mmCIF file of C-alpha atoms in Angstrom:
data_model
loop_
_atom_site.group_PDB
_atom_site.id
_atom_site.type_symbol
_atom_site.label_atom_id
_atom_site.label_comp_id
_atom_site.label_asym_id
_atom_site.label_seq_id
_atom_site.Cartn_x
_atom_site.Cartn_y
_atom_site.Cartn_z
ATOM 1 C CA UNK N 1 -29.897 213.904 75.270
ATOM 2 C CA UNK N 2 -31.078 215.876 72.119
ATOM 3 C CA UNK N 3 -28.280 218.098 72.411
ATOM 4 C CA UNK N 4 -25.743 215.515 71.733
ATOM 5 C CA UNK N 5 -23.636 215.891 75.323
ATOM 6 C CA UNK N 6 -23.352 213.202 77.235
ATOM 7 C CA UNK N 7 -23.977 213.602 80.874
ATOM 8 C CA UNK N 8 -21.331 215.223 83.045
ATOM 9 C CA UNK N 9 -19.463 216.754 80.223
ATOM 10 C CA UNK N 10 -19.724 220.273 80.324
ATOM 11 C CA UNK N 11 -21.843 222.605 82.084
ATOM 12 C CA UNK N 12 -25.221 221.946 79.888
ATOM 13 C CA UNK N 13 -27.637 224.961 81.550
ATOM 14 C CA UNK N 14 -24.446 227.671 80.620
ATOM 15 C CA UNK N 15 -24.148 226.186 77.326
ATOM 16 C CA UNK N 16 -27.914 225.812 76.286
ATOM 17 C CA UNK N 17 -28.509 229.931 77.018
ATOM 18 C CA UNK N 18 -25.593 231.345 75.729
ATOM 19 C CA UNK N 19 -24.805 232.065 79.761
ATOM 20 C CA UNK N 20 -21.052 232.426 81.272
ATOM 21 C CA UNK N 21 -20.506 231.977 84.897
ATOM 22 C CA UNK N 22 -18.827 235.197 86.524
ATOM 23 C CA UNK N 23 -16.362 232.490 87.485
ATOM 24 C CA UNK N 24 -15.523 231.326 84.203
ATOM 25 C CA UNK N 25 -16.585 228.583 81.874
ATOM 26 C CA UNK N 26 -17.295 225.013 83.628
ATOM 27 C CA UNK N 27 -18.126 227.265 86.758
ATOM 28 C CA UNK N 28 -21.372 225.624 88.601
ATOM 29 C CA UNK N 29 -24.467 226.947 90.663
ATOM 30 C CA UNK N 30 -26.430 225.476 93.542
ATOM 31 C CA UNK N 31 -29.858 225.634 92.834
ATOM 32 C CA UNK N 32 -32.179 226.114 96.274
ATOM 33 C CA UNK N 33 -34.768 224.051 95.862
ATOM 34 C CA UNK N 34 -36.818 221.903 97.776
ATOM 35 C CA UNK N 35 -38.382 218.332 97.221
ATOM 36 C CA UNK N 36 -40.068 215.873 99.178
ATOM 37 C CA UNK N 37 -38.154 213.064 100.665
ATOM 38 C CA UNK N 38 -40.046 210.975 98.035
ATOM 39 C CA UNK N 39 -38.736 212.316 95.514
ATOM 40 C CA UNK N 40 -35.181 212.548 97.180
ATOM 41 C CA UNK N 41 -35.489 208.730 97.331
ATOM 42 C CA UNK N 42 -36.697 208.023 93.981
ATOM 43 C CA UNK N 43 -34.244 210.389 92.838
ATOM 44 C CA UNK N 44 -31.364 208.890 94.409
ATOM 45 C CA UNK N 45 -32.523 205.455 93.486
ATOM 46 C CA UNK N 46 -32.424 205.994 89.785
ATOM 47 C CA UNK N 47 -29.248 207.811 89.718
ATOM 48 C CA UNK N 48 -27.695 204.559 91.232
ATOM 49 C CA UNK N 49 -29.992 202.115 89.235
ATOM 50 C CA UNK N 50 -28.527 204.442 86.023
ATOM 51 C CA UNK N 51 -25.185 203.769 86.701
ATOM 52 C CA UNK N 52 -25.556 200.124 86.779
ATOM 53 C CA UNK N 53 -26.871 199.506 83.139
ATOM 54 C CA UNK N 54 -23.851 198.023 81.669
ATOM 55 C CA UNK N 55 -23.647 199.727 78.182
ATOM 56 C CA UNK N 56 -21.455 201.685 76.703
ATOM 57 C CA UNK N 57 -23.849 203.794 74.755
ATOM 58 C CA UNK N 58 -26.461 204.067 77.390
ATOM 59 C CA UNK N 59 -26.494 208.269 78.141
ATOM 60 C CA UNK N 60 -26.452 207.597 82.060
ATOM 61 C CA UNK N 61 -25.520 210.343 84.900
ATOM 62 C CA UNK N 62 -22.209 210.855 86.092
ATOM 63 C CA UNK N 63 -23.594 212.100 89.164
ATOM 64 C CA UNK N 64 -27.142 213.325 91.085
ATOM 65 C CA UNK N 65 -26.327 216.417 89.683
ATOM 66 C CA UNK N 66 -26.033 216.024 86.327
ATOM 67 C CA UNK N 67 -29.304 214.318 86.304
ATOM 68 C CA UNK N 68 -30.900 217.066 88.058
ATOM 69 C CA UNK N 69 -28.792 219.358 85.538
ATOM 70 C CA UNK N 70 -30.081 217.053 82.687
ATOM 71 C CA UNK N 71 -33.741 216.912 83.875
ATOM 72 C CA UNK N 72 -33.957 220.891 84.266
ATOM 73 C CA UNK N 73 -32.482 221.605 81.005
ATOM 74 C CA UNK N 74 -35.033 219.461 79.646
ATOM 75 C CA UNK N 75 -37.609 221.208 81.363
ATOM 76 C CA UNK N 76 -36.727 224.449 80.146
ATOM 77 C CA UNK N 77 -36.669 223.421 76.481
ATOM 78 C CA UNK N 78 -40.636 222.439 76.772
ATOM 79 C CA UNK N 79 -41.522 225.622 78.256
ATOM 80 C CA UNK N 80 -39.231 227.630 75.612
ATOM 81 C CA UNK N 81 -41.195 225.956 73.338
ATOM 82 C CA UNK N 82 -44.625 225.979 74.556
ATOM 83 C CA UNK N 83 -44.338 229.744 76.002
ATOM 84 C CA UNK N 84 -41.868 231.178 73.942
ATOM 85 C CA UNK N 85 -41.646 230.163 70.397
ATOM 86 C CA UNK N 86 -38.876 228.059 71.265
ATOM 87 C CA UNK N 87 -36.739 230.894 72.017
ATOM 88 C CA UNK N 88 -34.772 231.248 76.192
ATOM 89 C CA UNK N 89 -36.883 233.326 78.390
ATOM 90 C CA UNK N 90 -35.716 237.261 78.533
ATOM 91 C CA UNK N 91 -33.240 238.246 80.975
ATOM 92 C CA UNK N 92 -34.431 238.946 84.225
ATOM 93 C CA UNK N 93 -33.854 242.223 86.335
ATOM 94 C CA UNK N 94 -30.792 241.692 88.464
ATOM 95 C CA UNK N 95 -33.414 240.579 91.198
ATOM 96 C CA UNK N 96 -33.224 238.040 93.656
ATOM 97 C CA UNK N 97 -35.654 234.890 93.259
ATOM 98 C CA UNK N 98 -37.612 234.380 96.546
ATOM 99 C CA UNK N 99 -36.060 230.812 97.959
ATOM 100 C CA UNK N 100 -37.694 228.169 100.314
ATOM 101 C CA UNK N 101 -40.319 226.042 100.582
ATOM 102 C CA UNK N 102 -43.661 227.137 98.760
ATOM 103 C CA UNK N 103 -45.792 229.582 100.525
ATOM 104 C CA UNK N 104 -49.356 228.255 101.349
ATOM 105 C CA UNK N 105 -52.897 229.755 101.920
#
């Protein structure tokens, strides 16, 4: 990972933006989110697959979650970068994100 953690070591979102948990530091979040169960499957499958590579320098994932953690981190560097100089998105009002599965038209 470019930021030099290895996975499951910290909590790398909180750490990236500066961010403390109201519960204190190491503290995690759910995130409600939805995928296929395609993806689920493929996701699952290389979190396993991961933890089988025999090296002891290979970055693998502790855990589904730190590979989700790791994958949404990386995410949000590329669209720092391509939408916001580089820099973390503002702060948000202190107002709930609509949840669920995409509405369509």
């Amino acid at each position: 990972m470019s930021n030099g953690m290895p996975f499951g070591q910290g909590t790398l979102l909180g750490k990236e933006l500066g961010a403390q948990a109201a519960s204190g530091p190491g503290a995690k979040e759910k995130i409600p989110a939805y995928v296929s169960p395609e993806t689920m499957n493929r996701l699952r499958n290389a979190v396993v697959a991961l933890q089988r590579i025999d090296d002891e320098d290979a970055d693998v994932p502790v855990s589904l979650s730190a590979y989700v953690e790791a994958a949404v981190l990386a995410q949000l560097r590329r669209d720092e970068r391509e939408y916001n100089n580089g820099a973390p998105f503002p702060q948000r009002r202190n107002k709930n994100l609509k949840s669920g599965p995409p509405v369509t038209k």
